Amino acid sequence: MSEFSCIVMAAGKGTRMKTPLPKVVHPVAGRPMIERVLRAVQGAGAGEVRVVVGFGEEMVRAVVEPMGAYCFKQKEQRGTADAVRSAEPETLPGEIMILNGDHPLLEVADIKRIRERFRDSKAALAVVTCEVPEPGGLGRVVRSGGKLRAIVEAKDAGPDVLKIREINTGIYVVKANVLKDLLPRISNKNAQGEYYLTDLIGLAVEKNLNVEGILAEPRVGMGVNNQAELAEATAMAFRRKAAALMENGVMMMAPDSVFIEDTVEVGAASMIYPNVFLRGRTKLGASCVVETGSVLTDAVVADGVHIKAGCYVQEARVSAGVEMGPYAHLRPGTEIGQDCKVGNFVEMKKVKFGKGAKASHLTYLGDAEIGENTNIGCGTITCNYAADRKKYVTKIGKDVFVGSDSQFVAPVTVGDGAVIGSGSTITKDVPAGALAVARAKQFIKENYVPAAPKKKD
């Protein structure tokens, strides 16, 4: 077992969030808060992470257990010290970090820096603090001669203590043997009748142990308690990602209006327009352009792709040199070949679109294979969903010309070099090099519409 472990408190309901969700599973820039905390501590070397669960236990478990964390249930919410007791800290060795699951802006570097300060100070116990202009209801850090002496909860603080701007972030680092000794001594003799973890400070001072306050920037201690704070944390996370990408050569016209999740990769010299959302495991190549209003989710886009305004790409792959949109929709399973054109109001689902193929406008292609250099005319539809509620495949070869307003009733195959006349409904296979026209013969009856009567003077 590693000599560095973490206990993450995540049992609270978060009533001020005003939703049925446990507070810690609310998303910040696309990822649950608790996931962000766990990634930070695991990235900093935590060998074992124990999460204290309570309200919404199953939802929290569904997030943290796949990440390798262990859950311990707090049966009653009787304060932070009681929550830590629930995690059975007496079975952990070495150095223990205790923190809350609602600190989504923590980074790996923050955890490493805190641990380094703790070791350098040779402290038995350290509390991470920060200074804020309006501490509000947060616990105040009381010092004497520069040394940390106590943390007083705002509800129990007098007027002088309430003037202090240094606050407790809720992050502690403590030696395992010290925690094992002091935790059972915490009582609930306070205004709330709860077991405060902050009482560790006074107990440690009484025993003449070295207690340190590690001052960090306010971002580290930012907790999320309501929807306004959730939105603020999300905005900060998006700005941080945008800044990191711009440092690596990604161009943005208005970075504050670009929403790129942490898991997204973007190549150098790509231009991201305002109001673009890049989500999940999206990988955008170099020298791409993504225009306003486009949303990419788990998409893989090669170099030199131009995605015009309003496109939606989900779980699709786009090869180099493609021009797409505006307002194109690529659904899961679609693969667009090199140098293709996917025009405005074109929707594709589970399509293999060959190199150099074109579908310039107003087309639906579903469950289809389209060959190289084939031209799909305006208004073309692959009729892939049959009366038996099964999906069938349309196969169109290379160098095929499909006239406008054509329908392909799957399963059907069109050979290489064929020509499909406009307005055709194709229900049978078309051989290579053939012309297929499937429409009613035009009939004209002259003088069918009576002449309008002449107006009288």
Short mmCIF file of C-alpha atoms in Angstrom, two decimals:
data_model
loop_
_atom_site.label_atom_id
_atom_site.label_comp_id
_atom_site.label_asym_id
_atom_site.label_seq_id
_atom_site.Cartn_x
_atom_site.Cartn_y
_atom_site.Cartn_z
CA MET A 1 0.00 0.00 0.00
CA SER A 2 1.23 3.49 -0.89
CA GLU A 3 2.40 5.81 1.88
CA PHE A 4 0.09 8.51 0.50
CA SER A 5 -3.67 8.01 0.70
CA CYS A 6 -6.73 10.22 0.40
CA ILE A 7 -10.12 10.44 2.06
CA VAL A 8 -12.67 12.36 0.00
CA MET A 9 -15.86 13.48 1.71
CA ALA A 10 -18.85 13.16 -0.62
CA ALA A 11 -21.80 12.26 1.60
CA GLY A 12 -23.60 15.61 1.56
CA LYS A 13 -26.92 16.26 -0.15
CA GLY A 14 -26.09 19.75 -1.36
CA THR A 15 -29.53 21.19 -0.66
CA ARG A 16 -28.55 24.59 -2.05
CA MET A 17 -28.02 23.05 -5.50
CA LYS A 18 -31.83 22.63 -5.62
CA THR A 19 -31.67 19.45 -7.72
CA PRO A 20 -32.24 15.74 -6.94
CA LEU A 21 -28.59 14.97 -7.70
CA PRO A 22 -25.91 14.53 -5.03
CA LYS A 23 -23.81 17.67 -5.09
CA VAL A 24 -20.55 15.98 -6.07
CA VAL A 25 -21.92 14.46 -9.29
CA HIS A 26 -22.95 17.82 -10.73
CA PRO A 27 -20.82 18.39 -13.85
CA VAL A 28 -18.14 21.04 -14.19
CA ALA A 29 -17.15 21.48 -17.85
CA GLY A 30 -18.52 18.07 -18.72
CA ARG A 31 -17.13 15.99 -15.83
CA PRO A 32 -18.61 15.30 -12.37
CA MET A 33 -16.94 17.31 -9.62
CA ILE A 34 -15.95 14.18 -7.72
CA GLU A 35 -14.29 12.74 -10.83
CA ARG A 36 -12.15 15.87 -11.15
CA VAL A 37 -11.05 15.61 -7.51
CA LEU A 38 -10.17 11.94 -7.87
CA ARG A 39 -8.17 12.51 -11.04
CA ALA A 40 -6.15 15.21 -9.28
CA VAL A 41 -5.24 13.11 -6.23
CA GLN A 42 -4.60 9.95 -8.24
CA GLY A 43 -2.43 11.89 -10.67
CA ALA A 44 -0.43 13.18 -7.69
CA GLY A 45 0.34 9.65 -6.53
CA ALA A 46 -2.39 8.65 -4.09
CA GLY A 47 -2.20 4.87 -3.73
CA GLU A 48 -5.61 4.45 -2.15
CA VAL A 49 -8.59 6.79 -2.33
CA ARG A 50 -11.52 6.32 0.01
CA VAL A 51 -14.76 8.19 -0.71
CA VAL A 52 -17.27 8.79 2.06
CA VAL A 53 -20.76 8.40 0.59
CA GLY A 54 -24.23 9.08 1.94
CA PHE A 55 -26.94 10.88 0.01
CA GLY A 56 -27.28 9.53 -3.54
CA GLU A 57 -24.84 6.76 -2.70
CA GLU A 58 -25.48 4.70 -5.84
CA MET A 59 -24.90 7.64 -8.19
CA VAL A 60 -21.64 8.55 -6.46
CA ARG A 61 -20.47 4.95 -6.50
CA ALA A 62 -21.23 4.73 -10.23
CA VAL A 63 -18.72 7.54 -10.82
CA VAL A 64 -15.92 6.75 -8.39
CA GLU A 65 -15.72 2.95 -8.21
CA PRO A 66 -14.79 2.54 -11.91
CA MET A 67 -11.92 4.93 -11.13
CA GLY A 68 -10.55 2.55 -8.52
CA ALA A 69 -11.77 4.39 -5.41
CA TYR A 70 -13.32 2.61 -2.41
CA CYS A 71 -16.61 3.80 -0.92
CA PHE A 72 -17.40 3.97 2.80
CA LYS A 73 -20.89 4.94 3.92
CA GLN A 74 -21.57 7.59 6.55
CA LYS A 75 -24.84 6.36 8.03
CA GLU A 76 -25.77 9.68 9.63
CA GLN A 77 -24.46 13.11 8.72
CA ARG A 78 -23.00 14.16 12.05
CA GLY A 79 -20.19 16.39 10.85
CA THR A 80 -16.90 16.26 9.01
CA ALA A 81 -14.97 14.39 11.70
CA ASP A 82 -17.66 11.71 11.77
CA ALA A 83 -17.40 11.45 7.98
CA VAL A 84 -13.65 10.83 8.24
CA ARG A 85 -14.23 8.18 10.92
CA SER A 86 -16.56 6.39 8.49
CA ALA A 87 -13.60 5.86 6.13
CA GLU A 88 -11.71 3.83 8.76
CA PRO A 89 -8.53 5.97 8.58
CA GLU A 90 -6.86 3.90 11.30
CA THR A 91 -6.13 1.27 8.61
CA LEU A 92 -4.20 3.73 6.42
CA PRO A 93 -0.42 4.25 6.78
CA GLY A 94 1.91 7.15 6.16
CA GLU A 95 0.50 10.46 4.95
CA ILE A 96 -3.25 11.07 4.57
CA MET A 97 -4.89 13.90 2.66
CA ILE A 98 -8.49 14.74 3.58
CA LEU A 99 -10.52 16.88 1.22
CA ASN A 100 -14.03 17.51 -0.06
CA GLY A 101 -15.52 16.18 -3.27
CA ASP A 102 -16.75 19.61 -4.34
CA HIS A 103 -13.38 21.21 -5.18
CA PRO A 104 -13.45 20.78 -8.98
CA LEU A 105 -10.61 23.17 -9.83
CA LEU A 106 -7.90 21.23 -8.00
CA GLU A 107 -5.06 20.16 -10.25
CA VAL A 108 -2.36 17.51 -9.93
CA ALA A 109 0.24 20.25 -9.50
CA ASP A 110 -1.73 21.69 -6.56
CA ILE A 111 -1.74 18.37 -4.72
CA LYS A 112 1.97 17.83 -5.34
CA ARG A 113 2.78 21.34 -4.11
CA ILE A 114 0.75 20.86 -0.92
CA ARG A 115 2.45 17.54 -0.19
CA GLU A 116 5.89 19.09 -0.79
CA ARG A 117 5.13 21.96 1.61
CA PHE A 118 3.89 19.46 4.19
CA ARG A 119 7.06 17.39 4.03
CA ASP A 120 9.37 20.43 4.02
CA SER A 121 7.69 21.86 7.12
CA LYS A 122 8.04 18.55 8.98
CA ALA A 123 4.50 19.10 10.24
CA ALA A 124 2.34 16.52 11.95
CA LEU A 125 -0.77 18.21 10.61
CA ALA A 126 -1.31 20.88 7.96
CA VAL A 127 -4.37 22.78 6.81
CA VAL A 128 -4.58 24.35 3.38
CA THR A 129 -5.83 27.92 3.65
CA CYS A 130 -6.48 30.85 1.36
CA GLU A 131 -7.36 34.51 1.70
CA VAL A 132 -10.64 35.78 0.26
CA PRO A 133 -12.21 39.25 0.35
CA GLU A 134 -15.58 38.02 1.66
CA PRO A 135 -15.24 34.87 3.81
CA GLY A 136 -18.97 34.68 4.58
CA GLY A 137 -19.85 31.45 6.39
CA LEU A 138 -16.46 29.80 5.95
CA GLY A 139 -14.29 28.72 8.88
CA ARG A 140 -11.68 31.29 9.93
CA VAL A 141 -7.99 30.52 10.46
CA VAL A 142 -6.75 31.85 13.80
CA ARG A 143 -3.00 32.40 14.11
CA SER A 144 -0.73 33.50 16.93
CA GLY A 145 2.75 34.75 16.09
CA GLY A 146 2.20 33.53 12.54
CA LYS A 147 1.55 29.98 13.70
CA LEU A 148 -1.81 28.36 13.11
CA ARG A 149 -3.61 27.82 16.40
CA ALA A 150 -7.24 27.05 15.56
CA ILE A 151 -9.96 27.03 12.95
CA VAL A 152 -13.22 28.52 14.14
CA GLU A 153 -16.45 27.81 12.30
CA ALA A 154 -18.31 30.98 11.35
CA LYS A 155 -21.38 29.89 13.33
CA ASP A 156 -19.27 29.68 16.48
CA ALA A 157 -17.10 32.77 15.84
CA GLY A 158 -17.22 36.11 17.61
CA PRO A 159 -17.03 39.52 15.88
CA ASP A 160 -13.22 39.75 15.96
CA VAL A 161 -12.74 36.28 14.47
CA LEU A 162 -15.30 37.00 11.75
CA LYS A 163 -13.08 39.86 10.56
CA ILE A 164 -10.33 37.38 9.57
CA ARG A 165 -10.08 36.85 5.78
CA GLU A 166 -7.93 33.71 5.86
CA ILE A 167 -10.23 30.72 5.61
CA ASN A 168 -10.07 26.96 5.80
CA THR A 169 -10.31 25.27 2.38
CA GLY A 170 -11.30 21.95 3.92
CA ILE A 171 -8.08 20.29 2.72
CA TYR A 172 -5.89 18.65 5.37
CA VAL A 173 -2.69 16.64 5.32
CA VAL A 174 -1.95 14.60 8.41
CA LYS A 175 0.32 11.80 9.49
CA ALA A 176 -1.64 8.59 9.92
CA ASN A 177 -0.55 8.00 13.53
CA VAL A 178 -1.56 11.56 14.49
CA LEU A 179 -5.01 11.17 12.95
CA LYS A 180 -5.46 7.81 14.66
CA ASP A 181 -4.66 9.42 18.01
CA LEU A 182 -6.63 12.67 17.72
CA LEU A 183 -9.75 11.77 15.74
CA PRO A 184 -11.44 9.81 18.58
CA ARG A 185 -10.95 12.80 20.91
CA ILE A 186 -13.15 15.16 18.88
CA SER A 187 -16.43 15.93 20.64
CA ASN A 188 -19.69 17.50 19.44
CA LYS A 189 -19.87 20.26 22.07
CA ASN A 190 -20.61 23.16 19.74
CA ALA A 191 -23.52 25.19 18.43
CA GLN A 192 -24.47 22.57 15.84
CA GLY A 193 -23.89 19.45 17.93
CA GLU A 194 -21.61 18.09 15.21
CA TYR A 195 -18.15 16.53 15.17
CA TYR A 196 -15.92 19.13 13.49
CA LEU A 197 -12.74 17.95 11.79
CA THR A 198 -11.37 21.44 12.41
CA ASP A 199 -11.04 20.53 16.10
CA LEU A 200 -7.98 18.51 15.08
CA ILE A 201 -6.04 21.77 15.10
CA GLY A 202 -6.69 22.63 18.73
CA LEU A 203 -6.05 19.07 19.85
CA ALA A 204 -2.73 18.97 17.99
CA VAL A 205 -1.67 22.33 19.45
CA GLU A 206 -2.47 21.06 22.94
CA LYS A 207 -0.07 18.19 22.35
CA ASN A 208 2.63 20.60 21.08
CA LEU A 209 2.61 19.03 17.64
CA ASN A 210 3.86 21.00 14.66
CA VAL A 211 0.75 22.38 12.91
CA GLU A 212 1.15 24.31 9.68
CA GLY A 213 -1.17 26.43 7.57
CA ILE A 214 -0.32 26.07 3.88
CA LEU A 215 -1.52 29.17 2.04
CA ALA A 216 -2.81 28.49 -1.48
CA GLU A 217 -4.48 30.57 -4.16
CA PRO A 218 -8.28 30.95 -3.84
CA ARG A 219 -8.94 28.68 -6.83
CA VAL A 220 -7.64 25.69 -4.84
CA GLY A 221 -10.17 26.24 -2.09
CA MET A 222 -13.13 27.04 -4.30
CA GLY A 223 -16.03 24.86 -3.25
CA VAL A 224 -19.29 24.58 -5.14
CA ASN A 225 -22.48 24.94 -3.10
CA ASN A 226 -25.07 26.34 -5.51
CA GLN A 227 -25.80 26.68 -9.20
CA ALA A 228 -24.14 30.09 -9.48
CA GLU A 229 -20.87 28.68 -8.07
CA LEU A 230 -21.21 25.65 -10.36
CA ALA A 231 -21.45 27.97 -13.38
CA GLU A 232 -18.47 29.99 -12.14
CA ALA A 233 -16.35 26.86 -11.71
CA THR A 234 -17.37 25.62 -15.15
CA ALA A 235 -16.43 28.93 -16.76
CA MET A 236 -13.04 28.85 -15.02
CA ALA A 237 -12.41 25.28 -16.19
CA PHE A 238 -13.24 26.18 -19.78
CA ARG A 239 -11.01 29.28 -19.65
CA ARG A 240 -8.15 27.18 -18.27
CA LYS A 241 -8.49 24.67 -21.11
CA ALA A 242 -8.66 27.43 -23.73
CA ALA A 243 -5.54 29.09 -22.32
CA ALA A 244 -3.62 25.80 -22.41
CA LEU A 245 -4.59 25.19 -26.04
CA MET A 246 -3.65 28.72 -27.11
CA GLU A 247 -0.23 28.25 -25.50
CA ASN A 248 0.20 25.34 -27.92
CA GLY A 249 -0.74 27.24 -31.07
CA VAL A 250 -4.52 26.90 -31.25
CA MET A 251 -6.21 30.09 -32.46
CA MET A 252 -9.42 31.44 -30.92
CA MET A 253 -11.27 34.62 -31.78
CA ALA A 254 -13.03 34.84 -28.41
CA PRO A 255 -11.71 32.26 -25.94
CA ASP A 256 -14.25 33.19 -23.28
CA SER A 257 -17.02 31.97 -25.61
CA VAL A 258 -15.39 28.65 -26.54
CA PHE A 259 -16.32 25.53 -24.57
CA ILE A 260 -13.72 22.77 -24.78
CA GLU A 261 -13.68 19.92 -22.28
CA ASP A 262 -10.44 18.75 -20.66
CA THR A 263 -10.41 15.45 -22.53
CA VAL A 264 -10.39 17.12 -25.99
CA GLU A 265 -7.26 17.37 -28.15
CA VAL A 266 -6.75 20.15 -30.72
CA GLY A 267 -3.85 20.49 -33.15
CA ALA A 268 -1.75 23.59 -33.69
CA ALA A 269 -2.88 26.30 -36.13
CA SER A 270 -6.53 25.26 -35.88
CA MET A 271 -8.99 28.13 -35.64
CA ILE A 272 -11.92 27.88 -33.24
CA TYR A 273 -14.73 30.39 -33.78
CA PRO A 274 -16.95 31.71 -30.93
CA ASN A 275 -19.67 29.50 -29.46
CA VAL A 276 -18.07 26.20 -30.43
CA PHE A 277 -18.48 23.20 -28.11
CA LEU A 278 -15.90 20.37 -28.25
CA ARG A 279 -16.83 17.49 -25.97
CA GLY A 280 -15.70 14.10 -24.69
CA ARG A 281 -12.86 12.33 -26.50
CA THR A 282 -12.91 14.61 -29.52
CA LYS A 283 -9.62 14.88 -31.41
CA LEU A 284 -9.33 17.80 -33.81
CA GLY A 285 -6.30 17.83 -36.09
CA ALA A 286 -3.98 20.64 -37.07
CA SER A 287 -4.93 23.55 -39.36
CA CYS A 288 -8.66 22.94 -39.03
CA VAL A 289 -11.39 25.57 -38.93
CA VAL A 290 -14.47 25.09 -36.76
CA GLU A 291 -17.06 27.82 -37.24
CA THR A 292 -19.67 29.25 -34.88
CA GLY A 293 -22.35 27.02 -33.41
CA SER A 294 -20.69 23.69 -34.16
CA VAL A 295 -20.74 20.85 -31.61
CA LEU A 296 -18.31 17.93 -31.78
CA THR A 297 -18.75 15.00 -29.39
CA ASP A 298 -16.31 12.07 -29.34
CA ALA A 299 -15.38 12.95 -32.93
CA VAL A 300 -12.05 12.26 -34.65
CA VAL A 301 -11.20 14.93 -37.22
CA ALA A 302 -8.00 14.85 -39.29
CA ASP A 303 -5.86 17.80 -40.41
CA GLY A 304 -7.09 20.58 -42.67
CA VAL A 305 -10.84 20.04 -42.20
CA HIS A 306 -13.22 22.99 -42.56
CA ILE A 307 -16.35 22.64 -40.43
CA LYS A 308 -18.73 25.45 -41.25
CA ALA A 309 -21.31 27.00 -38.94
CA GLY A 310 -23.89 24.94 -37.10
CA CYS A 311 -22.53 21.43 -37.70
CA TYR A 312 -23.11 18.57 -35.27
CA VAL A 313 -20.65 15.67 -35.29
CA GLN A 314 -21.03 12.76 -32.87
CA GLU A 315 -18.88 9.61 -32.72
CA ALA A 316 -17.84 10.05 -36.35
CA ARG A 317 -14.50 10.13 -38.15
CA VAL A 318 -13.58 12.80 -40.69
CA SER A 319 -10.51 12.47 -42.92
CA ALA A 320 -8.16 15.24 -44.06
CA GLY A 321 -9.24 17.96 -46.44
CA VAL A 322 -12.99 17.60 -45.89
CA GLU A 323 -15.33 20.56 -46.24
CA MET A 324 -18.50 20.26 -44.18
CA GLY A 325 -21.65 22.31 -43.65
CA PRO A 326 -23.07 24.65 -42.80
CA TYR A 327 -25.59 22.71 -40.72
CA ALA A 328 -24.39 19.19 -41.50
CA HIS A 329 -25.09 16.36 -39.09
CA LEU A 330 -22.79 13.36 -38.78
CA ARG A 331 -24.19 10.68 -36.50
CA PRO A 332 -22.43 7.72 -34.84
CA GLY A 333 -20.59 5.26 -37.05
CA THR A 334 -20.04 7.64 -39.96
CA GLU A 335 -16.65 7.75 -41.69
CA ILE A 336 -15.92 10.54 -44.16
CA GLY A 337 -13.09 9.94 -46.62
CA GLN A 338 -10.37 12.34 -47.68
CA ASP A 339 -11.27 15.49 -49.65
CA CYS A 340 -15.02 14.89 -49.44
CA LYS A 341 -17.72 17.53 -49.41
CA VAL A 342 -20.63 17.22 -47.01
CA GLY A 343 -22.84 20.23 -47.64
CA ASN A 344 -25.58 22.13 -45.89
CA PHE A 345 -28.44 20.18 -44.32
CA VAL A 346 -26.86 16.80 -45.03
CA GLU A 347 -27.37 14.09 -42.42
CA MET A 348 -25.42 10.83 -42.31
CA LYS A 349 -25.72 7.89 -39.95
CA LYS A 350 -23.43 4.85 -40.07
CA VAL A 351 -22.12 5.78 -43.52
CA LYS A 352 -18.79 5.04 -45.17
CA PHE A 353 -18.32 7.96 -47.54
CA GLY A 354 -15.50 7.29 -50.01
CA LYS A 355 -12.61 9.58 -50.89
CA GLY A 356 -13.64 12.57 -52.99
CA ALA A 357 -17.38 11.85 -52.73
CA LYS A 358 -19.85 14.73 -52.54
CA ALA A 359 -23.27 15.27 -51.00
CA SER A 360 -23.69 18.99 -51.36
CA HIS A 361 -27.11 19.65 -49.85
CA LEU A 362 -30.41 18.45 -48.40
CA THR A 363 -29.66 14.73 -48.19
CA TYR A 364 -30.15 11.85 -45.76
CA LEU A 365 -27.81 8.87 -45.97
CA GLY A 366 -28.22 6.11 -43.41
CA ASP A 367 -26.61 2.64 -43.26
CA ALA A 368 -24.83 3.21 -46.55
CA GLU A 369 -21.53 2.69 -48.34
CA ILE A 370 -20.67 5.34 -50.91
CA GLY A 371 -17.74 4.83 -53.27
CA GLU A 372 -14.96 7.24 -54.25
CA ASN A 373 -15.78 10.32 -56.33
CA THR A 374 -19.51 9.59 -56.32
CA ASN A 375 -21.82 12.60 -56.52
CA ILE A 376 -25.01 12.47 -54.44
CA GLY A 377 -27.61 14.92 -55.77
CA CYS A 378 -29.80 17.25 -53.75
CA GLY A 379 -32.68 15.63 -51.89
CA THR A 380 -31.34 12.06 -52.02
CA ILE A 381 -32.58 9.61 -49.38
CA THR A 382 -31.50 6.10 -48.47
CA CYS A 383 -34.62 4.37 -47.18
CA ASN A 384 -32.89 2.19 -44.62
CA TYR A 385 -35.71 1.52 -42.16
CA ALA A 386 -38.24 -1.06 -43.39
CA ALA A 387 -41.72 -2.08 -42.28
CA ASP A 388 -40.22 -5.03 -40.36
CA ARG A 389 -38.42 -2.46 -38.17
CA LYS A 390 -35.00 -3.57 -39.34
CA LYS A 391 -32.22 -1.49 -40.88
CA TYR A 392 -30.90 -2.38 -44.37
CA VAL A 393 -27.81 -1.23 -46.25
CA THR A 394 -27.50 0.74 -49.48
CA LYS A 395 -24.27 0.26 -51.45
CA ILE A 396 -23.37 2.78 -54.13
CA GLY A 397 -20.13 2.24 -56.05
CA LYS A 398 -17.46 4.68 -57.12
CA ASP A 399 -17.85 7.36 -59.81
CA VAL A 400 -21.65 7.13 -59.62
CA PHE A 401 -23.84 10.11 -60.49
CA VAL A 402 -27.03 10.29 -58.44
CA GLY A 403 -29.58 12.80 -59.75
CA SER A 404 -31.53 15.03 -57.41
CA ASP A 405 -34.56 13.80 -55.48
CA SER A 406 -33.63 10.11 -55.70
CA GLN A 407 -34.56 7.45 -53.16
CA PHE A 408 -32.82 4.11 -52.60
CA VAL A 409 -35.00 1.47 -50.95
CA ALA A 410 -32.55 -0.77 -49.12
CA PRO A 411 -31.20 -3.34 -49.47
CA VAL A 412 -30.00 -2.22 -52.87
CA THR A 413 -26.65 -2.01 -54.71
CA VAL A 414 -25.55 0.38 -57.45
CA GLY A 415 -22.49 -0.56 -59.48
CA ASP A 416 -19.49 1.63 -60.34
CA GLY A 417 -20.00 4.41 -62.88
CA ALA A 418 -23.81 4.11 -62.95
CA VAL A 419 -26.12 7.09 -63.47
CA ILE A 420 -29.36 7.50 -61.53
CA GLY A 421 -31.91 9.77 -63.17
CA SER A 422 -33.37 12.57 -61.09
CA GLY A 423 -36.58 11.75 -59.25
CA SER A 424 -35.98 8.00 -59.32
CA THR A 425 -36.98 5.51 -56.63
CA ILE A 426 -34.50 2.67 -56.91
CA THR A 427 -35.76 -0.67 -55.60
CA LYS A 428 -33.58 -3.04 -57.65
CA ASP A 429 -29.83 -3.40 -58.06
CA VAL A 430 -28.28 -1.25 -60.81
CA PRO A 431 -25.36 -2.76 -62.80
CA ALA A 432 -22.07 -0.91 -63.29
CA GLY A 433 -22.18 1.69 -66.04
CA ALA A 434 -25.98 1.53 -66.37
CA LEU A 435 -28.57 4.30 -66.47
CA ALA A 436 -31.46 3.78 -64.06
CA VAL A 437 -34.62 5.85 -64.32
CA ALA A 438 -37.57 4.89 -62.12
CA ARG A 439 -40.33 7.44 -62.42
CA ALA A 440 -43.73 7.76 -64.08
CA LYS A 441 -43.89 8.78 -67.72
CA GLN A 442 -44.69 12.46 -68.16
CA PHE A 443 -48.19 13.01 -69.53
CA ILE A 444 -49.32 16.33 -70.97
CA LYS A 445 -52.91 17.29 -71.76
CA GLU A 446 -53.06 20.63 -73.49
CA ASN A 447 -55.77 23.18 -72.74
CA TYR A 448 -56.53 21.40 -69.46
CA VAL A 449 -56.92 24.64 -67.50
CA PRO A 450 -59.76 26.83 -68.78
CA ALA A 451 -58.74 30.24 -69.92
CA ALA A 452 -59.53 32.98 -67.45
CA PRO A 453 -62.54 35.09 -68.45
CA LYS A 454 -61.74 38.46 -69.88
CA LYS A 455 -62.39 41.42 -67.66
CA LYS A 456 -65.06 43.85 -68.76
CA ASP A 457 -64.11 47.44 -69.33
#
